[in-house]
Short mmCIF file of C-alpha atoms in Angstrom, two decimals:
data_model
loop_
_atom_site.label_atom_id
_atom_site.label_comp_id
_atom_site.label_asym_id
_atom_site.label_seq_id
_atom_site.Cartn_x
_atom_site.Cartn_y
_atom_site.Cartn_z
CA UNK Z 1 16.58 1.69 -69.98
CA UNK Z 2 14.68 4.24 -67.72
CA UNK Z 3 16.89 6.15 -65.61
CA UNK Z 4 16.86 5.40 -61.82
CA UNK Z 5 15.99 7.82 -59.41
CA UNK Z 6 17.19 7.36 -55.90
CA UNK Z 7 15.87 9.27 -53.31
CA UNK Z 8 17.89 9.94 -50.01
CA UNK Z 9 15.14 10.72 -47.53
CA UNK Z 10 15.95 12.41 -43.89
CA UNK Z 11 15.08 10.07 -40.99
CA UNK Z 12 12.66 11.15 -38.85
CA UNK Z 13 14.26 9.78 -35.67
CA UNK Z 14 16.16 12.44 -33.88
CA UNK Z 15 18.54 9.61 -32.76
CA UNK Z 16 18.94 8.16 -36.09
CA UNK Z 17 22.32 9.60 -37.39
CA UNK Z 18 22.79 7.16 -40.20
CA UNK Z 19 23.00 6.87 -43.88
CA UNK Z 20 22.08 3.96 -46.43
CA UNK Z 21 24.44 5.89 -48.36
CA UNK Z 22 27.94 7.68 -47.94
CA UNK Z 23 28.98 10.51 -50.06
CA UNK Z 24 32.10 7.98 -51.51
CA UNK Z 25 29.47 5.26 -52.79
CA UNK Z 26 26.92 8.18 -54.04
CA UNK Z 27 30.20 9.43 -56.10
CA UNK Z 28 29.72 5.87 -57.98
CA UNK Z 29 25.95 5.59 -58.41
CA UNK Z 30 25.78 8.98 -59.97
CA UNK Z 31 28.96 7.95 -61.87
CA UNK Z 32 26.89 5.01 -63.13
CA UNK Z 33 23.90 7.02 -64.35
CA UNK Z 34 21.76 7.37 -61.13
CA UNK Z 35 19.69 10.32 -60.32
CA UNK Z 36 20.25 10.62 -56.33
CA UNK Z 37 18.45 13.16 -54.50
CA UNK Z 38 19.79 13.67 -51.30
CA UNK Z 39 17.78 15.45 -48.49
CA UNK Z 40 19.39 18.34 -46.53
CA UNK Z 41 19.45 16.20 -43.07
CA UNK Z 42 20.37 18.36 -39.30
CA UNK Z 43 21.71 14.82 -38.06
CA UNK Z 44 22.59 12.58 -40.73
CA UNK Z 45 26.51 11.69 -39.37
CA UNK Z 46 27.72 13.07 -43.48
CA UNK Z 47 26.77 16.21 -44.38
CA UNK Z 48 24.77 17.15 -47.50
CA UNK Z 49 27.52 19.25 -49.07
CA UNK Z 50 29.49 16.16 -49.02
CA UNK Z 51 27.01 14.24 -51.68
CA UNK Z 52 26.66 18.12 -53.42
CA UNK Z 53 30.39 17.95 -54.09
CA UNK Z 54 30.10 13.96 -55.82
CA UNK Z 55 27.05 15.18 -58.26
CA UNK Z 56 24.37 14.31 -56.10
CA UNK Z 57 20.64 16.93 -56.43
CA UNK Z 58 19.35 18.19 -52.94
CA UNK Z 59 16.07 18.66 -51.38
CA UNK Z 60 14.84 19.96 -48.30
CA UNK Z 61 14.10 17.08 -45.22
CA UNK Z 62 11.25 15.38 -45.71
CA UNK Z 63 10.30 16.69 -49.07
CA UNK Z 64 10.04 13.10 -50.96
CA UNK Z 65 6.25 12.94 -50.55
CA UNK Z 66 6.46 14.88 -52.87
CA UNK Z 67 9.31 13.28 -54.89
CA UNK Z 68 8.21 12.71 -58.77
CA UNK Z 69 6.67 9.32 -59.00
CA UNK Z 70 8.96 7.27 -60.49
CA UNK Z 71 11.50 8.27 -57.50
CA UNK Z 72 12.25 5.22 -55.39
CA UNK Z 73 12.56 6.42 -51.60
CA UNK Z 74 15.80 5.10 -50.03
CA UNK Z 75 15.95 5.34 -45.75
CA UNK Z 76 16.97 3.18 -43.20
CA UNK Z 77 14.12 3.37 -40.08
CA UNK Z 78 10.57 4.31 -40.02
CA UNK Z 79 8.68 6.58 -41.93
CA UNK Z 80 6.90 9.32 -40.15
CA UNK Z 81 3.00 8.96 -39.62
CA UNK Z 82 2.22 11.10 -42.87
CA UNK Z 83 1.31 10.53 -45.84
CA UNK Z 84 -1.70 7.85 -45.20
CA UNK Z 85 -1.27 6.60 -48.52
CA UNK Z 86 2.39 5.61 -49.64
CA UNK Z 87 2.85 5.84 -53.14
CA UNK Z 88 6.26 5.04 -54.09
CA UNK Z 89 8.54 2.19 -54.23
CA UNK Z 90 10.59 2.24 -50.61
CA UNK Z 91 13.60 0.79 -49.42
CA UNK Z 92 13.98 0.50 -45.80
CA UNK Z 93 13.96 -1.53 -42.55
CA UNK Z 94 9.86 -1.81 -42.40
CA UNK Z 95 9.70 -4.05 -39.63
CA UNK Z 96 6.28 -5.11 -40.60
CA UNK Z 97 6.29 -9.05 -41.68
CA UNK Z 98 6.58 -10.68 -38.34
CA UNK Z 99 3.03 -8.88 -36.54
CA UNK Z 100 5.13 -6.28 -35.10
CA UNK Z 101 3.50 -3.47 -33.25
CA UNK Z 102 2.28 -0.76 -36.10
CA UNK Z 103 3.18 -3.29 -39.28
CA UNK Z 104 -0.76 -3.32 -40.07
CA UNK Z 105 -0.74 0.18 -40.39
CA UNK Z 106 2.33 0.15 -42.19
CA UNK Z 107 1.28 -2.35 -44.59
CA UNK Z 108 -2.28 -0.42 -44.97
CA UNK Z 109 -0.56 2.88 -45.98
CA UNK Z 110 1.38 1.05 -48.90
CA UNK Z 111 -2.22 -0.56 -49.82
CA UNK Z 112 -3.75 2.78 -49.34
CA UNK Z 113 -1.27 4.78 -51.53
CA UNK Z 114 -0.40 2.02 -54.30
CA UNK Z 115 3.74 1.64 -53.39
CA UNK Z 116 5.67 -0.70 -52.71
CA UNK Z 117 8.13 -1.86 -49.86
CA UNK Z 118 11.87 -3.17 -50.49
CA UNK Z 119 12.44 -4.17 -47.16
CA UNK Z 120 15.88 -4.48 -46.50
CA UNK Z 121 15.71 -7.07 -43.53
CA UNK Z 122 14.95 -9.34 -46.81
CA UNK Z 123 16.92 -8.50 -49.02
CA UNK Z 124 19.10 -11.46 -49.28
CA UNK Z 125 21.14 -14.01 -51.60
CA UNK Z 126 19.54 -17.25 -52.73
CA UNK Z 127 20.59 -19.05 -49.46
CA UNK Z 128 18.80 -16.56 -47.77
CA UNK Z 129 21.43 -14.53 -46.05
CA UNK Z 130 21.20 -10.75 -45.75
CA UNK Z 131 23.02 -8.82 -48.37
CA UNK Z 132 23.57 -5.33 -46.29
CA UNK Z 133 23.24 -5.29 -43.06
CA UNK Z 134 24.30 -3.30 -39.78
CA UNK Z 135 24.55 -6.97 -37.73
CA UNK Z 136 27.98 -6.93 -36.76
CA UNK Z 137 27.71 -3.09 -35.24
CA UNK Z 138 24.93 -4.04 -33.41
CA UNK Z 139 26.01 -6.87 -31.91
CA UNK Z 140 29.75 -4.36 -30.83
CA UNK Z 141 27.70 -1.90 -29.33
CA UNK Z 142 25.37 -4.05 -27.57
CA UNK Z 143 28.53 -5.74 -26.16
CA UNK Z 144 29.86 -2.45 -25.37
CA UNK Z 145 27.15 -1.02 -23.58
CA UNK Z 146 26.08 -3.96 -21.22
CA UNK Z 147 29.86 -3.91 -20.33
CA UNK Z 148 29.73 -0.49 -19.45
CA UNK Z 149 26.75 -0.79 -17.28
CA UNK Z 150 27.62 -3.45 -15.65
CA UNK Z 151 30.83 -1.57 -14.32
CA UNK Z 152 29.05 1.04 -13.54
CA UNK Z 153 30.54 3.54 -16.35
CA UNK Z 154 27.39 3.42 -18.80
CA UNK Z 155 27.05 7.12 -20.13
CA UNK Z 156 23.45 9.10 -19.79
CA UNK Z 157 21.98 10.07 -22.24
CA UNK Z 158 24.28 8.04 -24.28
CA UNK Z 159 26.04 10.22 -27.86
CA UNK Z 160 27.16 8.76 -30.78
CA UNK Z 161 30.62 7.96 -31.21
CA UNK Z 162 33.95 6.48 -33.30
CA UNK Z 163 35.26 3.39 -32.90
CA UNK Z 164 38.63 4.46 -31.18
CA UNK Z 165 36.86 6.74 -28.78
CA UNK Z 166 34.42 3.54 -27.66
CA UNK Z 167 37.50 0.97 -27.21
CA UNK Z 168 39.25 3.51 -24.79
CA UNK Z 169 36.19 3.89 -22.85
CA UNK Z 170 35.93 -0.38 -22.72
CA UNK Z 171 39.32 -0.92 -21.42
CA UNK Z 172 39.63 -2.44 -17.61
CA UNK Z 173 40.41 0.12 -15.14
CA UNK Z 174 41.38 -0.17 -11.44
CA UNK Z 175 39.19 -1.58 -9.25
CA UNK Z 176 36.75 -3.56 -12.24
CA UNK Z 177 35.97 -6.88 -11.02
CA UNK Z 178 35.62 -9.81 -13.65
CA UNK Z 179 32.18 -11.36 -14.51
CA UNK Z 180 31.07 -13.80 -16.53
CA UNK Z 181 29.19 -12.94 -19.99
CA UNK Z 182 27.34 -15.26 -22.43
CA UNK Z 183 26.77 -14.45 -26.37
CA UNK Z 184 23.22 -16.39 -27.33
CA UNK Z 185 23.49 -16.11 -31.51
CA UNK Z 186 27.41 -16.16 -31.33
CA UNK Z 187 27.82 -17.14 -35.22
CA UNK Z 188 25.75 -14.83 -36.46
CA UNK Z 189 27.11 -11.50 -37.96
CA UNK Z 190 25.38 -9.71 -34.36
CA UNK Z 191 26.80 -12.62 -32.67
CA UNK Z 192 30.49 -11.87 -34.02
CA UNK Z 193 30.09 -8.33 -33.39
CA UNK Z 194 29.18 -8.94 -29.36
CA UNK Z 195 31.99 -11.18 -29.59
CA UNK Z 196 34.99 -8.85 -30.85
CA UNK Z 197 33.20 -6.21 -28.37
CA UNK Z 198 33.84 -8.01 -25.13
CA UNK Z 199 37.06 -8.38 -26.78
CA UNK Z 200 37.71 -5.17 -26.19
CA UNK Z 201 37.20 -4.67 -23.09
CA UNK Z 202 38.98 -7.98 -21.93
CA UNK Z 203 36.11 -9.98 -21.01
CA UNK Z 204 36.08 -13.92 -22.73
CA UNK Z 205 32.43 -14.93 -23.26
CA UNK Z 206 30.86 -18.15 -23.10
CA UNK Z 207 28.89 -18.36 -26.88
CA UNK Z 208 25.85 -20.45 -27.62
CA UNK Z 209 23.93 -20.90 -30.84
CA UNK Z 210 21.63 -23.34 -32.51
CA UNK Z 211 23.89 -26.59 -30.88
CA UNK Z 212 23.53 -24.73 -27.39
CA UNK Z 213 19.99 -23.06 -27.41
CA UNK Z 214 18.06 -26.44 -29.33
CA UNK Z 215 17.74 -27.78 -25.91
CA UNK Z 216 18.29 -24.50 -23.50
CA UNK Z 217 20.46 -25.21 -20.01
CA UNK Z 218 18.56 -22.08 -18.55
CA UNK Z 219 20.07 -22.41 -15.39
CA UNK Z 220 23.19 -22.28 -17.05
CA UNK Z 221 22.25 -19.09 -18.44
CA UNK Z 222 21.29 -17.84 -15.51
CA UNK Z 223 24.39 -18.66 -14.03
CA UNK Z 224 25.97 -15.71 -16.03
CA UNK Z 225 26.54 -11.99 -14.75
CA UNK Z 226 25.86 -10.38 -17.86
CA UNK Z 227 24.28 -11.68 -21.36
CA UNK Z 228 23.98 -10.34 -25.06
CA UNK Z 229 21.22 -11.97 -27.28
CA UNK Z 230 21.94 -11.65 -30.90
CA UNK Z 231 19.39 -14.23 -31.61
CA UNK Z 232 17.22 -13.52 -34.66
CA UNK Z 233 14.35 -15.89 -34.66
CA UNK Z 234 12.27 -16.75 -37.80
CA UNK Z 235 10.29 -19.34 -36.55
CA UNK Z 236 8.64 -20.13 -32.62
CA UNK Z 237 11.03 -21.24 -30.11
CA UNK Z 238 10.36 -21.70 -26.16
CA UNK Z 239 11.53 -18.26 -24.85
CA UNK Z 240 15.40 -18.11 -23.24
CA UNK Z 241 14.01 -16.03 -20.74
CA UNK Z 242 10.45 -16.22 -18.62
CA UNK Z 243 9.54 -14.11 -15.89
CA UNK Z 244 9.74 -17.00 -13.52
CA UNK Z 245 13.47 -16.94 -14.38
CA UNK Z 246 13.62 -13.04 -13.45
CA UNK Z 247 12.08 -13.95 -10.23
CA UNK Z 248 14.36 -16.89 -9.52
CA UNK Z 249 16.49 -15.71 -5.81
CA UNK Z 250 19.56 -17.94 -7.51
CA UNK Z 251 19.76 -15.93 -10.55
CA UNK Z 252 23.31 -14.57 -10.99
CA UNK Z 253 22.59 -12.79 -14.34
CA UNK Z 254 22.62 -8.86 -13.65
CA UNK Z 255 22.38 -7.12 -16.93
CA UNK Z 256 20.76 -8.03 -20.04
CA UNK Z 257 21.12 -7.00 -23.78
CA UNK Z 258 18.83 -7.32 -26.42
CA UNK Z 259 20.20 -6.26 -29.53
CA UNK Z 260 17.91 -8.27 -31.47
CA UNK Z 261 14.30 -6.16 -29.98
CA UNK Z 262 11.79 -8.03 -31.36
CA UNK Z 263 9.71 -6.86 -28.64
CA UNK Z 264 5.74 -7.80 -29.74
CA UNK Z 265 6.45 -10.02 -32.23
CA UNK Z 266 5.42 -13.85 -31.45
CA UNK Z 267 9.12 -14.75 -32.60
CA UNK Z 268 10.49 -12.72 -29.66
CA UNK Z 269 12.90 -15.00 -27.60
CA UNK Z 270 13.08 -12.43 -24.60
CA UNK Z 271 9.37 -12.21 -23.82
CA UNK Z 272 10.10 -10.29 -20.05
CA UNK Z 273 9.84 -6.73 -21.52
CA UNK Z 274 6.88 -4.45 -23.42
CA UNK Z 275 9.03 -1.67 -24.42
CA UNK Z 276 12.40 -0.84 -25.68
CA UNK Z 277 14.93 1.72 -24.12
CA UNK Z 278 16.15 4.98 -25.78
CA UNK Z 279 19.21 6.57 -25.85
CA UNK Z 280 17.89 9.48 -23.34
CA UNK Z 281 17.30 6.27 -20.94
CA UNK Z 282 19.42 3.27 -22.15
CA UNK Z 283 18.37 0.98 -19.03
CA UNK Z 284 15.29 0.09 -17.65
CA UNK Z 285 15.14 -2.21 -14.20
CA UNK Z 286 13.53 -5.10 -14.87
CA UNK Z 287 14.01 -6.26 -11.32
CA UNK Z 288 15.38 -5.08 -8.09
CA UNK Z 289 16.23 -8.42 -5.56
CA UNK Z 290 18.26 -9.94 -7.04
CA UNK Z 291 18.71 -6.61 -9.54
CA UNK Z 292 18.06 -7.17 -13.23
CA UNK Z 293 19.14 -4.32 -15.52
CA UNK Z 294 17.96 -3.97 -19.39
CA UNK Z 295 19.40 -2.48 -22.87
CA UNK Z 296 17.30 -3.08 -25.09
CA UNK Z 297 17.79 -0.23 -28.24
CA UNK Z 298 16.79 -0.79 -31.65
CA UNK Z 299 19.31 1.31 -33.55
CA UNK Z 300 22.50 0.96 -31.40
CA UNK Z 301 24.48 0.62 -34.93
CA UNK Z 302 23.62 4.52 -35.30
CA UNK Z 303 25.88 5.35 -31.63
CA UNK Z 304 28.98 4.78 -34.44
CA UNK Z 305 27.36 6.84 -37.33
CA UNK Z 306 30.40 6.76 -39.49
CA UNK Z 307 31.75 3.15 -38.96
CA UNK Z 308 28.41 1.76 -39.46
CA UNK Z 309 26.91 3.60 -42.39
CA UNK Z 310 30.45 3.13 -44.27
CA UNK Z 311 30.00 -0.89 -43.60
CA UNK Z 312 26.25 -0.86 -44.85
CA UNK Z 313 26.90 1.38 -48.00
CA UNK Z 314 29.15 -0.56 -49.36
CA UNK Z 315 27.08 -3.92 -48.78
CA UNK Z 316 23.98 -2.41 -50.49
CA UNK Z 317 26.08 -0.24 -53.54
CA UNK Z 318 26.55 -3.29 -55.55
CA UNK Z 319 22.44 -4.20 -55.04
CA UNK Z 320 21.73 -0.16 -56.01
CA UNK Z 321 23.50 -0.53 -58.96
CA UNK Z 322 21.23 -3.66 -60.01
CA UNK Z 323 18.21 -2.13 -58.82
CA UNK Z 324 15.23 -3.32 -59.60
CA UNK Z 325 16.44 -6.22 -62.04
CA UNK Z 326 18.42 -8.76 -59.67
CA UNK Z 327 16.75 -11.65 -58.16
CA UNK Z 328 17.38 -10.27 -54.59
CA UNK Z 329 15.18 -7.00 -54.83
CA UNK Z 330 12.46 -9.53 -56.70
CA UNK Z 331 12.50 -11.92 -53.54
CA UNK Z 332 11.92 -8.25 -51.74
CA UNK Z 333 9.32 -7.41 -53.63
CA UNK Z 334 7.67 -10.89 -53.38
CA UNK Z 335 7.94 -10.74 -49.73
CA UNK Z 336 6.15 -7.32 -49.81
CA UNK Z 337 3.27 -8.92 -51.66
CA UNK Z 338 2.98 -12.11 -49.44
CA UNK Z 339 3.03 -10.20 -46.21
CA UNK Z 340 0.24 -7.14 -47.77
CA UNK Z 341 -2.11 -10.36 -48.96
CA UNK Z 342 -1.44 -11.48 -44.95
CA UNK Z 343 -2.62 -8.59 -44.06
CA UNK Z 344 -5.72 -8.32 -46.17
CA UNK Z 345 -7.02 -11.54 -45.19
CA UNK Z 346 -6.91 -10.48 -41.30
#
């Protein structure tokens, strides 16, 4: 049996300070007969001398373009703009099967260079349920931060974070008035995590999900102060919000989280925005009379580095370790094929 060779690649977003991998669950792969190659990272929340000490090689940060062939490329966001041609097999969140902005040109660079994709958003059982994924954190933090803004104690630029540290922050002070917030997606794993994160800061929220959204009480929705979507569509449905419902003089609702941020996709459920916010700028005002305020950041799991990227690892060791044989990482790879004939036929 060939030997696998993982590759640990640096991600390129300055924001992005987490790991498909801890140093604890890199102990076992290299335990197991896995090559890892871990690059030397200025953000990544564990340190490379951590995976040094468990056996693991190192390379310099962004080095695995020029990785030996055979390497397989493991990251969690997107890959910078260079190479054109992608070469090797890569596991990561591609974002790049439901016509997001930049998935053609994604897509073309794997066509281009003769690799492959594992995309991890599909990597899933044969129910179709996600094996690893960073839901639940999401969901917390998206919680977390819409409460915060909406008392008026949302941090700028925001900085990553533990667990402890966030929950003292969330706690009611003097003078915080109540306000009603709605989960849309409640039983989801994002859904859960918005749920346990207004627990934390005292707040009860109304929850929706497939029951509550098939036919959508907007006006009830609207009736809410504050809302968390954790809604992750994969087929058309009529939007939960339109701009007519921004622009309605009724509308209670004051602050708005997407954690999902399929922003230009045709699947997107929150069709009122164009762009997503950043941690330099978390919120964007979407309207002024009545006020409307937006979170809408696509790697909130990565504002609690070390709870997150402990969660995830140990979801996706048990799918390393069967890497590329089990059936999920061949649905993955079918996928990858499906969506790069898609995009040949355009």
């Amino acid at each position: 049996m060939t030997e696998l060779h993982l590759w640990l690649r640096h991600e390129d977003r300055a924001t992005e300070r987490r790991t498909s991998i801890v140093p604890s669950d890199a102990r076992r792969l290299v335990a197991d007969g896995v090559r890892l190659t871990v690059e030397e990272s200025p953000q990544r929340i564990f340190p490379v001398e951590e995976y040094e000490a468990v056996g693991c090689r190192t390379a310099p940060a962004a080095s695995w373009v020029s990785a030996p062939e055979d390497a397989v490329v493991l990251g969690l966001k997107e890959l910078p703009a260079r190479p054109d041609g992608l070469a090797h097999r890569h596991i990561f969140f591609g974002h790049a099967y439901k016509r997001q902005p930049g998935a053609a040109d994604l897509l073309g660079r794997f066509a281009a260079g003769g690799g492959a994709l594992f995309d991890l958003e599909y990597l899933v059982d044969d129910k179709g349920r996600r094996l690893a994924a960073f839901g639940f954190w999401a969901g917390y933090l998206g919680a977390a931060l819409a409460v915060l803004r909406h008392r008026g104690r949302l941090p700028v630029p925001l900085t990553p974070t533990g667990r402890q540290e966030l929950d003292e922050t969330l706690r009611s002070a003097a003078g915080d008035e109540e306000f009603t917030a709605l989960v849309v997606g409640a039983l989801g794993r994002s859904g859960r995590g918005a749920r346990a994160g207004f627990a934390a800061a005292g707040v009860d929220p109304t929850c929706w999900d497939i029951d509550e959204t098939r036919d959508l009480d907007r006006r009830a929705l609207l009736d809410h102060d504050v809302m968390v979507n954790a809604v992750l569509a994969t087929s058309p449905v009529p939007p939960f919000l339109r701009e007519t419902d921004l622009d309605d003089p009724a509308r209670r609702l004051r602050t708005l989280c997407d954690v999902t941020c399929d922003v230009g996709s045709p699947l997107n459920v929150l069709p009122v925005y164009d762009r997503t916010t950043e941690w330099a700028e978390p919120v964007r005002r979407l309207r002024e009379d009545p006020p409307l305020d937006l979170i809408a950041i696509d790697n909130l799991p990565s504002l609690l580095p070390k709870e997150s990227s402990t969660d995830f690892s140990a979801a996706l060791l048990p799918q390393l370790l069967d890497f590329p044989a089990g059936g999920p990482w061949a649905r993955c790879l079918d996928r990858f094929h499906q969506a790069s004939e898609e995009f040949r036929r355009v």
